[in-house]
Coordinates of N, CA, C and O in Angstrom, one line a residue:
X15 N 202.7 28.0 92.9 CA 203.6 27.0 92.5 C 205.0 27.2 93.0 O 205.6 26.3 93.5
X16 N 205.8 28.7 93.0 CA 206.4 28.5 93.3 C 207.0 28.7 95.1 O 208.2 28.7 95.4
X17 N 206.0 28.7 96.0 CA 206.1 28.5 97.3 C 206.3 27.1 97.7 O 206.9 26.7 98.7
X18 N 205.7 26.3 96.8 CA 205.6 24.7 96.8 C 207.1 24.3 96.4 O 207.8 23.7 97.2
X19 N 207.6 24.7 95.3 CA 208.6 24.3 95.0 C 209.8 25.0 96.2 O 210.9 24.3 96.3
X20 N 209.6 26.2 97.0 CA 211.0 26.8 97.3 C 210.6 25.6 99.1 O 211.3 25.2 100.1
X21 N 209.5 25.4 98.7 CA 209.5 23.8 100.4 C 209.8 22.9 99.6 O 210.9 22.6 100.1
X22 N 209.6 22.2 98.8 CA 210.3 21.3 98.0 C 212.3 20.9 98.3 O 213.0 20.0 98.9
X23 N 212.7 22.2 97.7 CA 213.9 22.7 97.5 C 214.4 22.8 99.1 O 215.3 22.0 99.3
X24 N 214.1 23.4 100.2 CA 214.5 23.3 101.1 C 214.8 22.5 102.0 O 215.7 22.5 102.9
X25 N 213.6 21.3 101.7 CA 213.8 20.0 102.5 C 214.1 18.7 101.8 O 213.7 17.5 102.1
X26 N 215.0 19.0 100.7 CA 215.4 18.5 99.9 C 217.3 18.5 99.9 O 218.1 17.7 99.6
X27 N 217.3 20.3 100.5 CA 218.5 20.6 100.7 C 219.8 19.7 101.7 O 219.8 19.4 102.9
X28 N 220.5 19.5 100.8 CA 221.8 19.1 101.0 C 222.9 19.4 102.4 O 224.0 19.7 102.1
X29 N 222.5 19.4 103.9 CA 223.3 20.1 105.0 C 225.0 20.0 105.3 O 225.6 19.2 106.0
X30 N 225.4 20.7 104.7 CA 227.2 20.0 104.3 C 227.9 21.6 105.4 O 227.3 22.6 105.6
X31 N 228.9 21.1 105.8 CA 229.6 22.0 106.9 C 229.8 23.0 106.4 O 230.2 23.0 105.3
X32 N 229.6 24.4 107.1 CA 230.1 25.7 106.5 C 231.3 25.8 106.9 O 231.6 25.7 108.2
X33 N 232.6 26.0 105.7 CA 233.6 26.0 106.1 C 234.3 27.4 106.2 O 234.0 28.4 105.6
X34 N 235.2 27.2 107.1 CA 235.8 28.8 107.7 C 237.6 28.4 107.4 O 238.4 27.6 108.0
X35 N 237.9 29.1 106.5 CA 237.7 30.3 106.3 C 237.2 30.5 104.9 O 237.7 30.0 103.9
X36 N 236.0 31.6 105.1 CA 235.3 31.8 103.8 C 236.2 31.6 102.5 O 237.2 32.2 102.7
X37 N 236.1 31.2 101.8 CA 236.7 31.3 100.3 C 235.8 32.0 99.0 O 236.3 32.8 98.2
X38 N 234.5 31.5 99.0 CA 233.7 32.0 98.4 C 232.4 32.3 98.6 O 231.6 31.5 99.1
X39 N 232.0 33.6 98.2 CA 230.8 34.3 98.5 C 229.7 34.6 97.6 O 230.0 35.4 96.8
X40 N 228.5 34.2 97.5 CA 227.4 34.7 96.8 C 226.8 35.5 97.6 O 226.6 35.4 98.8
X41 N 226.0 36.9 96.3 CA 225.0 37.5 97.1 C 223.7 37.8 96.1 O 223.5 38.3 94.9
X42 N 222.8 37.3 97.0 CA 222.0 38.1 95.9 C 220.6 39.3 96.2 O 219.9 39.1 97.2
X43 N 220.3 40.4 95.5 CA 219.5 41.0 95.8 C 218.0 41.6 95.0 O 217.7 41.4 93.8
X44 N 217.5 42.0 95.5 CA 216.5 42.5 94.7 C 216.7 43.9 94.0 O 217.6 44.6 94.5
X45 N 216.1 44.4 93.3 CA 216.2 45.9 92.5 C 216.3 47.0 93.9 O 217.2 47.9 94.1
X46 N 215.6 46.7 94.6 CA 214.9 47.9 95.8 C 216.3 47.8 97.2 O 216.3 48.6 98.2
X47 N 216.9 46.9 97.0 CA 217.9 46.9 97.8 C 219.3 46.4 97.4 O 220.2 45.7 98.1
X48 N 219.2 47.2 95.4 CA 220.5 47.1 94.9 C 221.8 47.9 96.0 O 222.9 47.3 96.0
X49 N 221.6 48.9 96.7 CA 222.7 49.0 97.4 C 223.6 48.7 98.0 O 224.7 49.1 98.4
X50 N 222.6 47.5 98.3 CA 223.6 46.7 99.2 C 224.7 45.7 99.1 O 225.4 45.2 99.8
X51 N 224.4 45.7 97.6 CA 225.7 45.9 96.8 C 227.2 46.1 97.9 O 228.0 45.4 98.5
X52 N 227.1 47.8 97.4 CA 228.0 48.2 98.0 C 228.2 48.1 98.8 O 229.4 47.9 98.6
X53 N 228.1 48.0 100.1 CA 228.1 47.8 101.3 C 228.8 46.0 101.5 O 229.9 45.6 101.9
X54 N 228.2 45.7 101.2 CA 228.4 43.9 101.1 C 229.5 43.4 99.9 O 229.9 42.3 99.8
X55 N 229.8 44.2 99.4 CA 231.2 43.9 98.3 C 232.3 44.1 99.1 O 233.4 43.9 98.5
X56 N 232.3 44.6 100.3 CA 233.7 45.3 101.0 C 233.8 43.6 101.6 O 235.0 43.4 101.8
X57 N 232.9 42.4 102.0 CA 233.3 41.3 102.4 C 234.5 40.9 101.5 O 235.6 40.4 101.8
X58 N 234.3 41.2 100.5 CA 235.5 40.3 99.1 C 236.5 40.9 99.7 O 237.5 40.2 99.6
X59 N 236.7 41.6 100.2 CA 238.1 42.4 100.6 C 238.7 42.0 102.0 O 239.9 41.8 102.1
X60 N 237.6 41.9 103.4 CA 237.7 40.9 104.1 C 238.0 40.1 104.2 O 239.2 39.9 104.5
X61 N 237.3 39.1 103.9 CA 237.6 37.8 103.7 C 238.9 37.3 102.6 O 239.4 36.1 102.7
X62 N 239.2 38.0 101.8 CA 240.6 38.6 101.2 C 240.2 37.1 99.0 O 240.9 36.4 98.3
X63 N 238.6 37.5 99.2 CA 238.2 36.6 98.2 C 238.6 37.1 96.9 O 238.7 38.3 96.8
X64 N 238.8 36.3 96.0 CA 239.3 36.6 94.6 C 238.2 36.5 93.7 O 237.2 35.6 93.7
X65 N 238.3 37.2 93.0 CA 236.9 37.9 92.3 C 236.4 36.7 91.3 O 235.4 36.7 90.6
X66 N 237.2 35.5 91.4 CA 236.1 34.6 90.7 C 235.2 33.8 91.2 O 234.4 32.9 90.9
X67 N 235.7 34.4 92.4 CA 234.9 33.3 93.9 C 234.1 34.2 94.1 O 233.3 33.8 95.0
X68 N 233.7 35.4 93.9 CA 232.9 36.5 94.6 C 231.8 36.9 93.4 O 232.0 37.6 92.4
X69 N 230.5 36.0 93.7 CA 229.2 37.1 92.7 C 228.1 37.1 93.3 O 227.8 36.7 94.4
X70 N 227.6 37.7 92.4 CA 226.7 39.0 92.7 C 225.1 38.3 91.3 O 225.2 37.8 90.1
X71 N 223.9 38.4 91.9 CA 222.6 38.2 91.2 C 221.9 39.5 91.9 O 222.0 39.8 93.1
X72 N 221.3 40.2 91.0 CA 220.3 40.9 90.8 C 219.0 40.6 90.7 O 218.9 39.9 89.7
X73 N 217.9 40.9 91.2 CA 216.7 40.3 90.5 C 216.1 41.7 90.0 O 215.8 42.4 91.0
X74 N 215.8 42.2 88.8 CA 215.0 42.9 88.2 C 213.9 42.6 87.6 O 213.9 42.2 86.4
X75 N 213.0 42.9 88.1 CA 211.2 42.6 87.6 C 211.0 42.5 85.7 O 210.1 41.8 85.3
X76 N 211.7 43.2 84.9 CA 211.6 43.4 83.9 C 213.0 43.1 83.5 O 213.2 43.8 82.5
X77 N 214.2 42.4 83.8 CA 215.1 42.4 83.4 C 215.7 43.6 82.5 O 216.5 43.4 81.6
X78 N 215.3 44.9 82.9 CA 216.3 45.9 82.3 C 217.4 46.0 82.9 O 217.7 45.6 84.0
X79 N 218.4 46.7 82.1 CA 219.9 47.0 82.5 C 219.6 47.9 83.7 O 218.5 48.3 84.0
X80 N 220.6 48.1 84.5 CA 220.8 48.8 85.6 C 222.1 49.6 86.2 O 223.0 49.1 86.9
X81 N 222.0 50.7 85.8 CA 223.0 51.8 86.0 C 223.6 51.4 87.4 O 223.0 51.3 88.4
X82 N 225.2 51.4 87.1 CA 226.3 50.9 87.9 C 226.2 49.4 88.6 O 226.5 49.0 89.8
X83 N 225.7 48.8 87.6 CA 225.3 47.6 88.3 C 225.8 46.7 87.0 O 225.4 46.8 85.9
X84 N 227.0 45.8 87.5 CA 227.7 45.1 86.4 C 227.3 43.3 86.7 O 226.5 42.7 85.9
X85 N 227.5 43.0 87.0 CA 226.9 42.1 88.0 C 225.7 41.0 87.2 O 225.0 41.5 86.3
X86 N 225.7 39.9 87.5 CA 224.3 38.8 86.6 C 222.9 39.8 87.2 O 222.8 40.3 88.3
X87 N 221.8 39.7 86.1 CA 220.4 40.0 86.1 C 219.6 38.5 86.4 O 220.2 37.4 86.1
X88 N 219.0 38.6 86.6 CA 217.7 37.7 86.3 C 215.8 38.6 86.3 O 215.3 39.6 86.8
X89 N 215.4 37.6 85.8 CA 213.6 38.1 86.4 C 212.6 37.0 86.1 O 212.8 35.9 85.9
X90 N 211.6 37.6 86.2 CA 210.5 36.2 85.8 C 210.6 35.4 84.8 O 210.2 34.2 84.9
X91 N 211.0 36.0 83.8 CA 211.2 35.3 82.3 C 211.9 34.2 82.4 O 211.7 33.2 81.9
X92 N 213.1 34.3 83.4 CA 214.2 33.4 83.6 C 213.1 31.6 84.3 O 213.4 30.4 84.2
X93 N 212.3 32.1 84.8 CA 211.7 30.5 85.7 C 210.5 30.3 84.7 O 209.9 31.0 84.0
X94 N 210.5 29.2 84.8 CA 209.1 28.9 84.0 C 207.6 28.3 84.9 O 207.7 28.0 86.1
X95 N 206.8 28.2 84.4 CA 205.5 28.0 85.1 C 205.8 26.9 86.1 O 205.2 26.8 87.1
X96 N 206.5 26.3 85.9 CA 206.7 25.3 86.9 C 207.4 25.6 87.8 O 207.6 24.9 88.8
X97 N 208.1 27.1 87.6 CA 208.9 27.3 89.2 C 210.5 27.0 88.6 O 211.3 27.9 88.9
X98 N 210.8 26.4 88.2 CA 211.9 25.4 87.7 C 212.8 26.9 86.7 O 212.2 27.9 86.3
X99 N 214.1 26.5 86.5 CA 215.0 27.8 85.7 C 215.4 27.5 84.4 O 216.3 26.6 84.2
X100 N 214.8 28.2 83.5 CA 215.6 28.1 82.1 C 216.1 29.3 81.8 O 215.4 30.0 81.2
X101 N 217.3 29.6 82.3 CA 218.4 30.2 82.1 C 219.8 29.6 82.2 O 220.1 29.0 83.3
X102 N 220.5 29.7 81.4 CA 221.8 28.4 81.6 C 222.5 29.7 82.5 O 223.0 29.3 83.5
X103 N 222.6 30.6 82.4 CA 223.3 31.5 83.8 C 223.2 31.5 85.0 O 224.1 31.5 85.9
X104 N 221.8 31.4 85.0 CA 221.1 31.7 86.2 C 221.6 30.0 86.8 O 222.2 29.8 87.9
X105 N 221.2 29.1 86.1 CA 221.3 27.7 86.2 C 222.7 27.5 87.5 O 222.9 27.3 88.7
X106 N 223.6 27.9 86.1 CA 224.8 27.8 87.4 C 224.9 28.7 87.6 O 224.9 29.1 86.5
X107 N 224.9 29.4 88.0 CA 225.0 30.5 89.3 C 224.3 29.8 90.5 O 224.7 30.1 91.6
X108 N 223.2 29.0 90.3 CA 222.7 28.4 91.6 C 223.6 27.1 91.7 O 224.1 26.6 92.7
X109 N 223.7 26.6 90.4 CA 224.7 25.2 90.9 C 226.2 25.3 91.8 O 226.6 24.7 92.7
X110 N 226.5 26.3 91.0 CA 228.1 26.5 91.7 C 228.0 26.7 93.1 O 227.3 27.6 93.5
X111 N 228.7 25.9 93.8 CA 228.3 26.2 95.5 C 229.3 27.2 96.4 O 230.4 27.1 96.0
X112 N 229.1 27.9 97.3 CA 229.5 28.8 97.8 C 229.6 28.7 98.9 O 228.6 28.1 99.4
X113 N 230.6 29.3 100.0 CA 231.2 28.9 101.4 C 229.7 29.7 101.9 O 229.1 29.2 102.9
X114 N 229.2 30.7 101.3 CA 228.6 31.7 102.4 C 227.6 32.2 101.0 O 228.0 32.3 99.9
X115 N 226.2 32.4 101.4 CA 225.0 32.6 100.3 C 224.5 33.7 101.2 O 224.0 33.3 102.2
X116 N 224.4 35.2 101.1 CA 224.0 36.1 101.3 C 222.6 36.4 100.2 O 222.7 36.4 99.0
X117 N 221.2 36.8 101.2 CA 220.4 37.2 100.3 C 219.6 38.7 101.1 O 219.0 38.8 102.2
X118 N 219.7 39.6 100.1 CA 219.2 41.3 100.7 C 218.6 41.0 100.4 O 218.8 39.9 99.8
X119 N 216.9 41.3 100.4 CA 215.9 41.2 99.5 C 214.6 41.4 100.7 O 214.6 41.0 101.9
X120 N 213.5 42.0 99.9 CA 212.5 42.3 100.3 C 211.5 40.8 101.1 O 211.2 39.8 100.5
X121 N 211.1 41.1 102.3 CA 210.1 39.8 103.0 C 209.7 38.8 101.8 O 209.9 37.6 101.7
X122 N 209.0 39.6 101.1 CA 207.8 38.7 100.2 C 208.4 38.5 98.6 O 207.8 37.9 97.7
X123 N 209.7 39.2 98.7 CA 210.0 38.6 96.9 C 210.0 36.9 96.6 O 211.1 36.3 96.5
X124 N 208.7 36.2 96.4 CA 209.3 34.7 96.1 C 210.3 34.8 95.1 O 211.2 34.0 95.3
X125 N 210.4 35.4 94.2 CA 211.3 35.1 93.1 C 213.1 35.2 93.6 O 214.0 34.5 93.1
X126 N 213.4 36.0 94.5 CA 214.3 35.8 95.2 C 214.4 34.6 96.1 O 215.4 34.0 96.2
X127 N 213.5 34.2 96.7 CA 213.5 33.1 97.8 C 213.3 31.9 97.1 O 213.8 30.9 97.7
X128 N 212.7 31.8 95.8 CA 213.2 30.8 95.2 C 214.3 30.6 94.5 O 214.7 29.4 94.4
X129 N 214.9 31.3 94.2 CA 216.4 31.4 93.6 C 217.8 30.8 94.8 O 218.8 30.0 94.7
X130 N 217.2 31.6 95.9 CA 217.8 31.3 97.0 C 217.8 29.8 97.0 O 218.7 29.1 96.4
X131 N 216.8 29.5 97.6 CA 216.6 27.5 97.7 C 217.1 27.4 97.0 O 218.2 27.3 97.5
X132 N 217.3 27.3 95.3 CA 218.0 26.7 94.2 C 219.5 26.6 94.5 O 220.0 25.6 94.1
X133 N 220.3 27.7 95.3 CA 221.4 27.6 95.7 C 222.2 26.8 96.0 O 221.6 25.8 96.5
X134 N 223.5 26.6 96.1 CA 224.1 24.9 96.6 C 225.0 26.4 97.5 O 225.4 27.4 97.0
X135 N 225.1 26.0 98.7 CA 226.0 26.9 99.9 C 225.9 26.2 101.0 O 224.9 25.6 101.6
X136 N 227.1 26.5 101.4 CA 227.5 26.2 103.3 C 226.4 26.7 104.3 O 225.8 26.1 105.2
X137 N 226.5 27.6 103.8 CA 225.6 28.6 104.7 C 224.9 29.8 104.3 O 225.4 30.9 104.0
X138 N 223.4 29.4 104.4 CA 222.6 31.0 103.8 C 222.5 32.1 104.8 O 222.5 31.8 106.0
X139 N 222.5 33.1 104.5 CA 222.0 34.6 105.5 C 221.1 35.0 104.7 O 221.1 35.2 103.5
X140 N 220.1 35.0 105.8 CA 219.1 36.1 105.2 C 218.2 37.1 106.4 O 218.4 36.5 107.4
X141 N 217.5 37.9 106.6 CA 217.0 38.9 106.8 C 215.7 38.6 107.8 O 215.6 39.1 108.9
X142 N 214.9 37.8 107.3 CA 213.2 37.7 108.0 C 213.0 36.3 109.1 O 213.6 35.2 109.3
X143 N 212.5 36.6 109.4 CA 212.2 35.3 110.3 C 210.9 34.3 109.6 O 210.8 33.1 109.8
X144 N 210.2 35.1 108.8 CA 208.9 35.0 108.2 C 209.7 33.6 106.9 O 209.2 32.6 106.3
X145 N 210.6 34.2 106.9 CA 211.7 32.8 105.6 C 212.5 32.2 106.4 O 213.5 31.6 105.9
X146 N 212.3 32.1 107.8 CA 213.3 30.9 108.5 C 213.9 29.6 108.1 O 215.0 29.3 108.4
X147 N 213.2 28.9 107.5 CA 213.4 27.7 106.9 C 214.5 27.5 105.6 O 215.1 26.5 105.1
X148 N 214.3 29.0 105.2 CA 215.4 28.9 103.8 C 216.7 29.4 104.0 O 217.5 29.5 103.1
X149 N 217.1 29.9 105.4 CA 218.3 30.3 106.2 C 218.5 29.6 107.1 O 217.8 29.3 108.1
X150 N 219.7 29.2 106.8 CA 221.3 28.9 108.4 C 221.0 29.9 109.7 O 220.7 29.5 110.8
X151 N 221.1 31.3 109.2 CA 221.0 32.2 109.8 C 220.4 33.2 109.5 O 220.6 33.6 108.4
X152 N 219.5 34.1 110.4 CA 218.5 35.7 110.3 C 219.0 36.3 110.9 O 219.2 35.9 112.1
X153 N 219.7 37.5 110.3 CA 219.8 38.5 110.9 C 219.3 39.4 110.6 O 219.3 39.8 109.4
X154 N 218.5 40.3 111.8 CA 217.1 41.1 111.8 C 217.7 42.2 111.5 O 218.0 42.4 112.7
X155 N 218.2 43.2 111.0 CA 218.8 44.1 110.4 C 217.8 45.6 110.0 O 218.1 46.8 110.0
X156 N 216.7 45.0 109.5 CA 215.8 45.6 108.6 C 216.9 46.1 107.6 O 217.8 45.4 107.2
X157 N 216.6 47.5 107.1 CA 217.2 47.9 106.3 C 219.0 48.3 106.7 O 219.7 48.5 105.7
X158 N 219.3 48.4 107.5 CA 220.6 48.8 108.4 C 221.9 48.3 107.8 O 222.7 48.1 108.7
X159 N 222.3 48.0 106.5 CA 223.6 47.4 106.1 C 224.5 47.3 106.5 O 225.3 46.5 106.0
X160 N 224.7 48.1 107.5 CA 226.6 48.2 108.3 C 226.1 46.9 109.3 O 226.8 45.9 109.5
X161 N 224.5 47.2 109.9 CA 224.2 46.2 111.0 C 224.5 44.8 110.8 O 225.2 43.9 111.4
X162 N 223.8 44.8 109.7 CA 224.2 43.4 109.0 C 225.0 43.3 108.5 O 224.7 42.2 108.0
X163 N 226.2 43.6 108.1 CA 227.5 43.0 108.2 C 228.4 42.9 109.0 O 229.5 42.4 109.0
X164 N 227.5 43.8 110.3 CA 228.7 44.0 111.1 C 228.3 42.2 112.4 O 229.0 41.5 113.1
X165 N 226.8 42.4 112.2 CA 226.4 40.6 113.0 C 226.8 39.6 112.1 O 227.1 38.4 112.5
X166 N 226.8 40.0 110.8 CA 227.6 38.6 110.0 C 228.7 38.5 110.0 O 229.2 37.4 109.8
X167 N 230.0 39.8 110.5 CA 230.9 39.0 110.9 C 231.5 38.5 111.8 O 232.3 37.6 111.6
X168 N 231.0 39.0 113.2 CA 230.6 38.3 114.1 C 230.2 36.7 114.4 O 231.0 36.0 115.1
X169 N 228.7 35.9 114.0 CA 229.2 35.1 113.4 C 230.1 34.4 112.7 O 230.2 33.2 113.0
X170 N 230.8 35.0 111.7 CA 231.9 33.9 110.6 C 233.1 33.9 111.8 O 233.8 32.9 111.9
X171 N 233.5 35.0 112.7 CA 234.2 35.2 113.7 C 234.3 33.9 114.9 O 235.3 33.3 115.4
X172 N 232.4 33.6 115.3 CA 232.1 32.7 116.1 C 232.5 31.2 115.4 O 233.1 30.4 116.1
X173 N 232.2 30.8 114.1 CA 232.5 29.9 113.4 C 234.0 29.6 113.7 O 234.4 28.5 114.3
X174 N 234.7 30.4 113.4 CA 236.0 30.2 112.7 C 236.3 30.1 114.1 O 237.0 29.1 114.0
X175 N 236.3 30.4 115.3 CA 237.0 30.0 116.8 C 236.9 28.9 117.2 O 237.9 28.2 117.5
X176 N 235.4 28.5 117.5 CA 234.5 27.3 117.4 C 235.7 26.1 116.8 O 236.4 25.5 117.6
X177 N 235.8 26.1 115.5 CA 236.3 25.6 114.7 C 237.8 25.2 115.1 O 238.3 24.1 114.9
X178 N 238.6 26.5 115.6 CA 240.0 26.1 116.2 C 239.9 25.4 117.7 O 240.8 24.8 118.3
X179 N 238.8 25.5 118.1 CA 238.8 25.1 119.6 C 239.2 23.6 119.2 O 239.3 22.7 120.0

């Protein structure tokens, strides 16, 4: 159900211009690649974003707390059999739209790649080619976090010139 729904959501999605210069950023990750966190919070500081423009989704399998991790939770409990979200957090957190939608996360987590679709953003990043359809942009990174932020800024780089030309 919910692969149906995250092609639903995708070709359903809204194509609106990514604007440069970033203002606001979402990211979201899975438990297994909470680190990248860190690594990917140094954009707020880049892009020079103010921390109410800048969040952060976790997906934890069991929705337990998670040491040094302040940041919104979600997990299965949060969607219901239909794929669809009853959580009023989670809710907006997808509604509020964002210049730039970063997603870390494992090839095969649907519950992340559905979350993702749910998203309203300029522009997604994500990781696989195997989820092409639910990304603007793949950057093949594997696990490599400097790599991948250092081609994501590169593009916002290419954008933003593009853009003055």
């Amino acid at each position: 159900m919910a692969k149906r729904k995250i092609s639903k959501l995708v070709e359903e999605r809204e194509w609106k211009n990514f604007k440069v210069p970033v203002r606001s950023i979402g990211i979201i990750a899975d438990i297994k690649n909470i680190k990248a966190f860190e690594v990917l919070e140094q954009l707020k500081d880049q892009f020079n974003i103010k921390s109410k423009n800048f969040k952060t989704l976790l997906y934890a399998e069991n929705h337990q707390s998670v040491k040094d991790y302040s940041g919104q939770l979600y997990s299965l409990r949060d969607i219901d059999m239909k794929a669809s979200i009853k959580n009023e957090e989670l809710e907006k957190f997808t509604s509020e739209r964002v210049d730039l939608l970063i997603t870390f996360a494992e090839e095969n987590n649907t519950a992340v790649h559905l979350i993702t679709a749910f998203c309203a953003a300029g522009i997604k990043v994500g990781r696989y080619r195997k989820n092409e359809a639910l990304y603007d942009i793949i950057l093949q990174a594997d696990n490599d976090l400097e790599l991948f932020t250092e081609e994501l800024l590169k593009y916002i780089k290419y954008f933003k010139k593009s853009k003055n030309e």
